[in-house]
Coordinates of C-alpha atoms in Angstrom, one line a residue:
M244 CA 47.4 -30.1 27.3
E245 CA 48.0 -26.4 27.2
L246 CA 50.4 -26.8 30.1
L247 CA 52.3 -29.5 28.2
S248 CA 52.5 -27.5 25.0
N249 CA 53.7 -24.4 26.9
L250 CA 56.4 -26.5 28.6
V251 CA 57.5 -28.0 25.3
M252 CA 57.8 -24.4 24.0
G253 CA 59.9 -23.5 27.0
F254 CA 62.2 -26.5 26.6
G255 CA 62.6 -25.6 23.0
I256 CA 64.0 -22.2 24.1
A257 CA 66.0 -23.4 27.0
L258 CA 67.7 -26.4 25.5
S259 CA 69.9 -24.6 23.0
P260 CA 73.6 -25.4 23.5
F261 CA 74.4 -21.8 24.5
T262 CA 71.6 -21.6 27.0
L263 CA 72.6 -24.9 28.5
L264 CA 76.1 -23.6 28.8
L265 CA 74.8 -20.5 30.6
A266 CA 72.8 -22.7 33.0
V267 CA 75.8 -24.8 33.9
F268 CA 78.0 -21.7 34.4
G269 CA 75.3 -20.0 36.5
C270 CA 74.9 -23.1 38.7
F271 CA 78.6 -23.4 39.2
I272 CA 79.1 -19.7 40.1
G273 CA 75.9 -19.6 42.1
T274 CA 77.0 -22.6 44.3
I275 CA 80.3 -20.9 45.0
I276 CA 78.6 -17.6 45.9
G277 CA 76.1 -19.4 48.1
A278 CA 78.8 -21.3 49.9
L279 CA 80.9 -18.2 50.7
P280 CA 79.7 -17.1 54.2
G281 CA 78.0 -13.7 54.2
L282 CA 77.7 -13.2 50.4
G283 CA 74.4 -14.9 49.8
P284 CA 72.1 -15.1 46.8
S285 CA 70.9 -11.4 46.9
N286 CA 74.5 -10.1 46.7
G287 CA 75.5 -12.7 44.2
V288 CA 72.7 -11.9 41.8
A289 CA 73.2 -8.2 42.2
I290 CA 76.9 -8.5 41.5
L291 CA 76.4 -10.5 38.3
I292 CA 73.5 -8.6 36.8
P293 CA 75.8 -6.0 35.2
L294 CA 77.9 -8.9 33.7
T295 CA 74.8 -10.1 31.7
F296 CA 74.6 -6.7 30.0
S297 CA 78.3 -6.5 29.4
M298 CA 78.1 -9.9 27.7
G299 CA 75.3 -8.6 25.5
L300 CA 72.9 -11.4 26.4
D301 CA 69.3 -11.4 25.2
A302 CA 66.4 -11.4 27.7
T303 CA 65.9 -15.2 27.8
S304 CA 69.7 -15.9 28.2
A305 CA 70.1 -13.3 30.9
L306 CA 67.1 -14.8 32.8
V307 CA 68.5 -18.3 32.5
L308 CA 71.9 -17.2 33.8
M309 CA 70.5 -15.3 36.7
T310 CA 68.0 -17.8 37.8
A311 CA 70.7 -20.5 37.6
V312 CA 72.9 -18.3 39.9
Y313 CA 69.8 -17.9 42.2
Y314 CA 69.1 -21.6 42.5
G315 CA 72.9 -22.4 42.7
A316 CA 73.3 -19.9 45.6
M317 CA 70.4 -21.6 47.4
Y318 CA 72.1 -24.9 47.0
G319 CA 75.6 -23.6 48.0
G320 CA 74.6 -22.2 51.3
R321 CA 74.5 -25.6 52.9
I322 CA 78.2 -26.4 52.3
S323 CA 79.7 -24.0 54.8
S324 CA 76.8 -24.6 57.2
I325 CA 77.7 -28.3 57.4
L326 CA 81.5 -28.1 57.2
L327 CA 82.1 -24.9 59.2
N328 CA 79.0 -24.3 61.3
I329 CA 78.8 -21.0 59.4
P330 CA 75.7 -20.6 57.2
G331 CA 76.5 -19.3 53.7
D332 CA 73.3 -17.3 54.0
E333 CA 70.4 -16.8 56.4
P334 CA 68.1 -19.6 55.0
A335 CA 71.0 -22.1 55.6
L336 CA 71.1 -21.3 59.3
M337 CA 68.8 -24.2 60.3
T338 CA 71.0 -26.6 58.4
T339 CA 73.8 -26.0 60.9
L340 CA 71.8 -27.5 63.7
D341 CA 72.1 -31.1 62.5
G342 CA 74.6 -30.7 59.6
Y343 CA 77.5 -29.6 61.7
P344 CA 77.1 -32.4 64.3
M345 CA 77.0 -34.9 61.5
A346 CA 80.2 -33.5 60.1
K347 CA 81.8 -33.7 63.5
A348 CA 80.8 -37.3 63.7
G349 CA 82.7 -38.0 60.5
R350 CA 79.6 -38.0 58.3
A351 CA 80.2 -34.7 56.5
G352 CA 80.0 -36.4 53.1
D353 CA 76.7 -38.0 54.0
A354 CA 75.2 -34.7 55.2
L355 CA 76.3 -32.9 52.0
V356 CA 74.7 -35.5 49.8
I357 CA 71.5 -35.7 51.8
S358 CA 71.2 -31.9 51.8
G359 CA 71.9 -31.8 48.0
V360 CA 69.2 -34.3 47.2
A361 CA 66.8 -32.5 49.6
S362 CA 67.6 -29.2 47.9
F363 CA 66.8 -30.9 44.5
T364 CA 63.5 -32.2 45.8
G365 CA 62.4 -28.8 47.2
A366 CA 63.4 -26.8 44.2
F367 CA 61.9 -29.3 41.7
L368 CA 58.5 -29.5 43.5
A369 CA 58.5 -25.7 43.8
T370 CA 59.0 -25.3 40.1
V371 CA 56.2 -27.7 39.4
G372 CA 54.0 -25.7 41.8
L373 CA 55.1 -22.5 40.0
M374 CA 53.9 -24.1 36.7
L375 CA 50.5 -25.1 38.1
L376 CA 49.7 -22.1 40.3
A377 CA 51.2 -19.1 38.5
P378 CA 48.8 -19.1 35.6
L379 CA 45.8 -19.4 37.9
L380 CA 47.0 -16.5 40.1
A381 CA 47.7 -14.5 37.0
G382 CA 44.0 -15.0 36.1
V383 CA 42.9 -13.7 39.5
A384 CA 45.2 -10.6 39.0
F385 CA 43.0 -9.5 36.1
L386 CA 40.4 -8.5 38.7
F387 CA 42.8 -5.9 40.1
G388 CA 42.3 -2.2 39.5
P389 CA 44.4 0.8 40.6
A390 CA 43.0 0.6 44.2
E391 CA 43.9 -3.1 44.5
Y392 CA 47.3 -2.6 43.0
F393 CA 48.1 0.3 45.4
A394 CA 47.0 -1.9 48.3
L395 CA 49.1 -4.8 46.9
Y396 CA 52.3 -2.6 46.7
L397 CA 51.6 -1.5 50.3
L398 CA 51.4 -5.1 51.3
A399 CA 54.8 -5.8 49.7
F400 CA 56.4 -3.0 51.7
A401 CA 54.7 -4.0 54.9
T402 CA 55.6 -7.7 54.8
L403 CA 59.0 -7.7 53.1
G404 CA 60.1 -4.7 55.1
G405 CA 58.8 -6.2 58.3
M406 CA 60.6 -9.4 57.9
A407 CA 63.8 -7.8 56.6
S408 CA 64.5 -6.0 59.9
N409 CA 64.3 -6.4 63.6
N410 CA 62.8 -2.9 63.9
Q411 CA 59.6 -1.9 62.2
A412 CA 60.5 1.8 62.4
K413 CA 63.8 1.2 60.6
A414 CA 62.0 -0.8 57.9
A415 CA 59.5 2.0 57.4
I416 CA 62.4 4.5 57.1
A417 CA 64.1 2.4 54.6
S418 CA 60.9 2.1 52.5
C419 CA 60.5 5.9 52.6
I420 CA 64.2 6.3 51.4
G421 CA 63.5 4.0 48.5
L422 CA 60.3 5.8 47.6
G423 CA 62.1 9.1 47.8
I424 CA 64.8 7.9 45.4
A425 CA 62.1 6.6 43.0
M426 CA 60.7 10.2 42.8
I427 CA 64.0 11.6 41.5
G428 CA 63.7 12.7 37.9
V429 CA 61.2 14.4 35.6
D430 CA 57.6 13.9 36.6
N431 CA 55.8 12.1 33.8
N432 CA 52.6 14.0 34.3
S433 CA 53.7 17.6 35.0
G434 CA 57.0 17.5 33.1
L435 CA 58.7 19.2 36.1
P436 CA 61.9 17.9 37.6
R437 CA 61.7 16.5 41.2
L438 CA 64.5 16.2 43.7
T439 CA 67.2 16.6 41.1
G440 CA 68.9 19.6 42.6
G441 CA 69.3 21.0 39.1
N442 CA 71.7 18.1 38.1
L443 CA 71.0 17.1 34.5
H444 CA 72.3 13.6 35.1
L445 CA 69.4 13.0 37.5
F446 CA 66.6 14.2 35.1
D447 CA 66.1 10.6 33.9
G448 CA 65.9 9.3 37.4
I449 CA 68.3 6.8 39.0
D450 CA 68.9 3.4 37.4
F451 CA 67.9 0.8 39.9
L452 CA 70.8 -1.4 38.9
V453 CA 73.2 1.3 39.9
A454 CA 71.5 1.4 43.3
I455 CA 71.3 -2.3 43.7
V456 CA 75.0 -3.0 42.9
G457 CA 76.0 -0.1 45.1
L458 CA 73.9 -1.1 48.1
F459 CA 74.7 -4.8 47.9
A460 CA 78.1 -5.3 46.2
I461 CA 80.0 -2.1 46.9
S462 CA 78.9 -1.9 50.6
E463 CA 80.2 -5.5 51.0
V464 CA 83.6 -4.4 49.7
F465 CA 83.6 -1.6 52.3
F466 CA 83.0 -4.1 55.0
F467 CA 85.9 -6.1 53.6
I468 CA 88.2 -3.1 53.7
E469 CA 87.1 -2.4 57.3
S470 CA 88.0 -6.0 58.4
H471 CA 91.4 -5.7 56.6
G472 CA 90.7 -9.0 55.0
K473 CA 90.7 -10.8 58.4
N474 CA 88.0 -13.2 57.1
T475 CA 90.8 -15.4 55.8
S476 CA 90.8 -18.6 53.8
I477 CA 88.5 -21.4 54.8
G478 CA 90.3 -24.5 55.9
V479 CA 88.0 -27.5 55.7
K480 CA 88.3 -31.2 55.9
L481 CA 86.0 -33.5 54.0
G482 CA 86.0 -37.2 54.4
K483 CA 84.8 -39.9 52.0
V484 CA 81.9 -38.9 49.9
R485 CA 79.3 -41.6 49.1
V486 CA 75.6 -41.8 48.5
P487 CA 73.8 -42.8 51.7
W488 CA 70.9 -44.6 50.1
K489 CA 69.4 -45.7 53.4
D490 CA 69.3 -42.1 54.8
L491 CA 67.8 -40.8 51.5
W492 CA 65.0 -43.4 51.7
H493 CA 64.5 -42.7 55.4
T494 CA 64.0 -39.0 54.7
R495 CA 61.8 -39.3 51.7
W496 CA 58.5 -38.1 53.4
T497 CA 60.4 -35.4 55.3
Q498 CA 61.6 -34.0 52.0
L499 CA 58.1 -34.0 50.5
R500 CA 56.5 -32.4 53.6
A501 CA 59.2 -29.8 54.0
S502 CA 58.9 -28.9 50.3
L503 CA 55.2 -28.2 50.6
V504 CA 55.7 -26.1 53.8
G505 CA 58.5 -24.2 52.2
F506 CA 56.6 -23.5 48.9
V507 CA 53.6 -22.1 50.8
A508 CA 56.0 -19.9 52.9
G509 CA 57.7 -18.7 49.7
I510 CA 54.5 -17.6 48.1
L511 CA 53.7 -15.2 50.9
P512 CA 55.2 -11.8 50.0
G513 CA 58.1 -11.1 52.3
A514 CA 58.3 -14.4 54.0
G515 CA 61.2 -15.7 51.9
A516 CA 63.4 -18.7 52.3
S517 CA 64.4 -18.1 55.9
L518 CA 60.9 -18.6 57.1
G519 CA 60.4 -21.6 54.8
S520 CA 63.5 -23.2 56.2
F521 CA 62.5 -22.5 59.8
M522 CA 58.9 -23.7 59.4
A523 CA 60.0 -26.9 57.6
Y524 CA 62.6 -27.8 60.3
M525 CA 60.2 -27.0 63.2
S526 CA 57.3 -28.9 61.7
E527 CA 59.5 -32.0 61.2
K528 CA 60.9 -31.7 64.7
S529 CA 57.4 -31.6 66.1
I530 CA 56.3 -34.6 64.1
A531 CA 59.4 -36.6 65.2
G532 CA 59.1 -35.6 68.8
E533 CA 61.9 -36.0 71.4
K534 CA 62.8 -39.4 70.0
G535 CA 63.7 -37.9 66.7
G536 CA 66.9 -36.5 68.1
F537 CA 66.8 -33.2 66.2
G538 CA 69.8 -31.1 67.0
T539 CA 72.1 -34.0 67.5
G540 CA 73.0 -34.7 63.9
V541 CA 70.2 -36.6 62.3
A542 CA 69.5 -36.9 58.6
K543 CA 66.0 -35.5 58.8
G544 CA 67.3 -32.4 60.5
V545 CA 69.5 -31.8 57.4
A546 CA 66.9 -32.7 54.8
A547 CA 64.0 -30.6 56.2
P548 CA 65.5 -27.1 56.1
E549 CA 67.3 -27.7 52.8
A550 CA 64.1 -28.9 51.1
G551 CA 62.1 -26.0 52.8
N552 CA 64.4 -23.1 51.8
N553 CA 64.9 -24.3 48.2
A554 CA 61.1 -24.8 47.8
A555 CA 60.5 -21.3 49.3
A556 CA 63.0 -19.8 46.7
G557 CA 60.8 -21.3 43.9
G558 CA 57.6 -20.2 45.6
A559 CA 58.9 -16.6 45.9
L560 CA 58.9 -16.5 42.0
V561 CA 55.1 -16.9 41.9
P562 CA 54.1 -13.4 43.2
M563 CA 57.0 -11.8 41.3
L564 CA 55.9 -13.2 37.9
T565 CA 52.1 -13.0 38.4
L566 CA 51.7 -9.8 40.4
G567 CA 55.0 -8.0 39.9
V568 CA 55.6 -8.1 43.7
P569 CA 58.8 -9.8 44.9
G570 CA 58.5 -12.5 47.5
S571 CA 62.0 -12.1 48.8
G572 CA 65.1 -9.9 48.7
T573 CA 66.6 -12.0 45.9
T574 CA 63.5 -11.9 43.8
A575 CA 63.4 -8.1 44.3
V576 CA 66.8 -8.0 42.5
L577 CA 65.5 -10.4 39.8
L578 CA 62.5 -8.1 39.4
A579 CA 65.0 -5.3 38.6
L580 CA 66.6 -7.5 36.0
L581 CA 63.2 -8.1 34.3
M582 CA 62.3 -4.4 34.3
T583 CA 65.7 -3.6 32.8
L584 CA 65.0 -6.1 30.0
N585 CA 61.7 -4.3 29.3
I586 CA 59.7 -7.3 30.7
T587 CA 56.8 -6.2 32.9
P588 CA 55.9 -8.9 35.4
G589 CA 52.2 -9.2 36.1
P590 CA 49.0 -11.0 34.9
T591 CA 49.6 -10.1 31.2
L592 CA 53.1 -11.5 31.2
F593 CA 51.8 -15.1 30.7
T594 CA 49.8 -14.0 27.6
D595 CA 52.0 -11.3 26.1
Q596 CA 55.4 -13.0 26.5
P597 CA 54.8 -16.7 27.1
E598 CA 58.2 -17.6 25.6
V599 CA 59.9 -15.7 28.4
V600 CA 57.8 -17.3 31.2
W601 CA 58.0 -20.8 29.9
G602 CA 61.6 -20.5 28.9
L603 CA 62.3 -19.4 32.4
I604 CA 60.4 -22.3 34.0
A605 CA 62.1 -24.8 31.7
S606 CA 65.5 -23.4 32.5
L607 CA 64.7 -23.7 36.3
L608 CA 64.0 -27.4 35.8
I609 CA 67.2 -27.8 33.8
A610 CA 69.2 -25.8 36.3
N611 CA 67.9 -28.0 39.1
V612 CA 69.0 -31.2 37.4
V613 CA 72.4 -29.6 36.7
L614 CA 72.8 -28.5 40.3
L615 CA 72.1 -32.1 41.5
L616 CA 74.6 -33.5 39.1
I617 CA 77.4 -31.1 40.0
N618 CA 76.7 -30.7 43.7
V619 CA 76.9 -34.4 44.7
P620 CA 80.0 -35.7 42.7
M621 CA 81.8 -32.3 42.6
V622 CA 81.3 -31.2 46.2
R623 CA 85.0 -31.7 46.9
V624 CA 85.8 -29.2 44.1
F625 CA 83.6 -26.5 45.7
V626 CA 85.3 -27.2 49.1
H627 CA 88.7 -26.5 47.5
I628 CA 87.4 -23.3 45.8
L629 CA 86.3 -22.0 49.2
S630 CA 89.9 -22.1 50.3
V631 CA 90.6 -19.1 48.0
P632 CA 91.1 -16.1 50.4
P633 CA 88.8 -13.1 50.3
W634 CA 91.6 -10.7 49.3
I635 CA 91.5 -12.4 45.9
L636 CA 87.7 -12.7 45.6
L637 CA 86.7 -9.2 46.7
P638 CA 88.8 -7.2 44.1
G639 CA 87.1 -9.4 41.5
V640 CA 83.7 -8.4 42.8
T641 CA 84.7 -4.7 42.6
M642 CA 86.0 -5.1 39.1
I643 CA 82.8 -6.8 37.9
S644 CA 80.7 -4.1 39.5
F645 CA 82.5 -1.2 37.9
V646 CA 82.9 -2.8 34.4
G647 CA 79.3 -3.9 34.4
I648 CA 77.8 -0.6 35.4
F649 CA 80.0 1.4 33.0
S650 CA 79.0 -1.0 30.2
L651 CA 75.3 -0.2 30.8
S652 CA 75.4 3.5 30.2
G653 CA 79.0 4.6 29.6
S654 CA 78.5 7.2 32.3
Y655 CA 81.1 8.1 34.8
F656 CA 78.4 9.8 36.9
D657 CA 76.7 6.4 37.3
L658 CA 80.0 5.0 38.7
L659 CA 80.2 7.8 41.3
L660 CA 76.5 7.2 42.1
M661 CA 77.2 3.5 42.6
V662 CA 80.0 4.3 45.0
A663 CA 77.7 6.7 46.8
F664 CA 75.1 4.1 47.2
G665 CA 77.8 1.7 48.4
A666 CA 78.6 4.2 51.2
L667 CA 75.0 4.6 52.0
G668 CA 74.5 0.9 52.2
Y669 CA 77.5 0.5 54.4
V670 CA 76.2 3.2 56.8
L671 CA 72.7 1.8 56.9
R672 CA 73.9 -1.7 57.5
K673 CA 76.1 -0.5 60.4
I674 CA 73.0 1.1 62.1
D675 CA 70.9 -2.0 61.2
V676 CA 68.6 -0.3 58.7
P677 CA 67.6 -2.9 56.0
T678 CA 68.5 -2.2 52.4
V679 CA 65.9 -4.5 50.8
P680 CA 63.0 -2.1 51.4
I681 CA 65.1 0.6 49.7
I682 CA 65.4 -1.5 46.6
L683 CA 61.7 -2.3 46.8
G684 CA 60.9 1.4 47.0
I685 CA 63.0 2.2 43.9
L686 CA 61.5 -0.7 42.0
L687 CA 57.8 -0.2 42.9
G688 CA 57.7 3.5 43.7
G689 CA 56.8 4.6 40.2
N690 CA 54.1 1.9 39.8
M691 CA 52.7 2.7 43.2
E692 CA 52.5 6.4 42.4
D693 CA 50.8 5.7 39.1
A694 CA 48.3 3.4 40.8
L695 CA 47.5 6.0 43.4
R696 CA 47.1 8.7 40.7
R697 CA 44.8 6.6 38.6
A698 CA 42.7 5.7 41.6
M699 CA 42.3 9.4 42.5
V700 CA 41.4 10.3 38.9
L701 CA 38.8 7.6 38.7
S702 CA 37.2 8.5 42.1
D703 CA 37.5 12.3 41.5
G704 CA 39.8 12.6 44.5
D705 CA 37.8 10.4 46.9
W706 CA 40.4 8.5 49.0
T707 CA 37.7 6.0 50.3
Y708 CA 38.0 4.5 46.8
L709 CA 41.2 2.9 48.0
F710 CA 38.9 0.7 50.2
S711 CA 36.1 0.2 47.8
S712 CA 36.4 -3.5 47.0
G713 CA 36.7 -6.7 49.0
I714 CA 40.1 -7.4 47.5
S715 CA 41.5 -4.1 48.4
I716 CA 40.1 -4.3 52.0
G717 CA 41.6 -7.7 52.3
L718 CA 45.0 -6.6 51.1
W719 CA 45.0 -3.6 53.5
A720 CA 44.1 -5.9 56.4
V721 CA 46.9 -8.4 55.5
A722 CA 49.3 -5.5 55.1
V723 CA 48.6 -4.2 58.6
I724 CA 48.9 -7.7 60.0
G725 CA 52.1 -8.3 58.0
F726 CA 53.7 -5.2 59.4
V727 CA 52.6 -5.7 63.0
A728 CA 52.8 -9.5 63.4
P729 CA 56.7 -9.7 63.2
M730 CA 56.9 -7.6 66.4
F731 CA 55.2 -10.5 68.2
L732 CA 56.5 -13.4 66.2
R733 CA 60.2 -12.5 66.6
N734 CA 60.1 -13.9 70.2
V735 CA 58.7 -17.2 68.8
L736 CA 60.8 -17.2 65.6
K737 CA 64.0 -16.1 67.1
K738 CA 67.1 -17.7 65.8
P739 CA 68.1 -20.9 67.6
Q740 CA 71.5 -21.0 69.1
R741 CA 74.1 -22.5 66.8
V742 CA 75.7 -25.7 67.8
T743 CA 79.2 -25.0 69.0
D744 CA 82.2 -26.9 70.1

């Protein structure tokens, strides 16, 4: 009964006309962002966060808009995967394996509808799982002390950093860069400036939104300048769009199994939607066997990865809301939004600010329905929008970034800092150093330092206190495994070859 009353409260917040309008707008924009090859949900959310502040939105409205963009981007990734054999983002990669062959066989419309319904199933079941599991996990988190939180933050760096790069050393370097940036500013305990170089603008530290927009959005603009806009307009052909009821019925169990697999993968810190998509596809392929025809353009091969990656996206919200640890790169950006709105994710979030949590969950359910409604009948509209050349889209991205950041603080120094982070992001991406661990370091560095300090005060400087409980020992063990395991798993989980002409 408590669950239902909380859900009613959430719908009471999320069903206002203005909030519904934001959800529809976020779903529409998010689908376009997800469909554009290379942009992806992380960049999309990072670009639009400043817009929420320039619009003067309150906390709930901003969350509704950004989560609608997040879910929309997860939906949109499938469009270019199916029509162009180019995934809109990494989680949509597996969809190319059967989606593109279906399109070549003249069934592009069927593939888009099947993938849209599968995305709805995965995201809807993941949101239900979030409703049921998150309050329980939040209760467990009350057992955490400073030693356990320090180990938990370490786990986030080890797993998210490990999965974000093909090189563990580069991931570790990126984490250290992020932690170093988090230390800039006046030390709360000693009152002394750290790493400021005497610059007064840095005494308050670096706003993580400035870093996020620079590393994600501005660096993307630099890549566009480098390519001289050669990634030109997308010419696509879409045949007749109808609802393939027979295929939808045939894939019903595939969608349910893939949703479960994806949700579990999403809960694991660092696993993200890419692993959820891969595991869902491979598990269905193993169940179907050779006779299943996976890789030749079958409906199950489209439904499984789409249900898996959308379920993983919902699952990644569980550790973010209950523990304050993002489960993926996009939820790391969403975590920054929460912290900017003075909302502290963690076990007390469900008791201190239930209206935010349940308003968010209700808006996720609403956004999911909206996405199903606009993605099936309006898919032809999105295909036409994808024909807009990048030399029109990218200047818009630049304008939104500058206006949004300036509206936050009115500081020209922040604009210069944003461009500097953009240059840093461009260089790091050129040398294959992941930027997600840097964001994680900036976001969690202060909390991690506080946890370590409190642990040392409680133990009178005894570092063995960090391993003093079963929970902390378990987290340390999983952190080590999470950092080392990708080195061995990459040979198994390597990206399959795309289907080509």
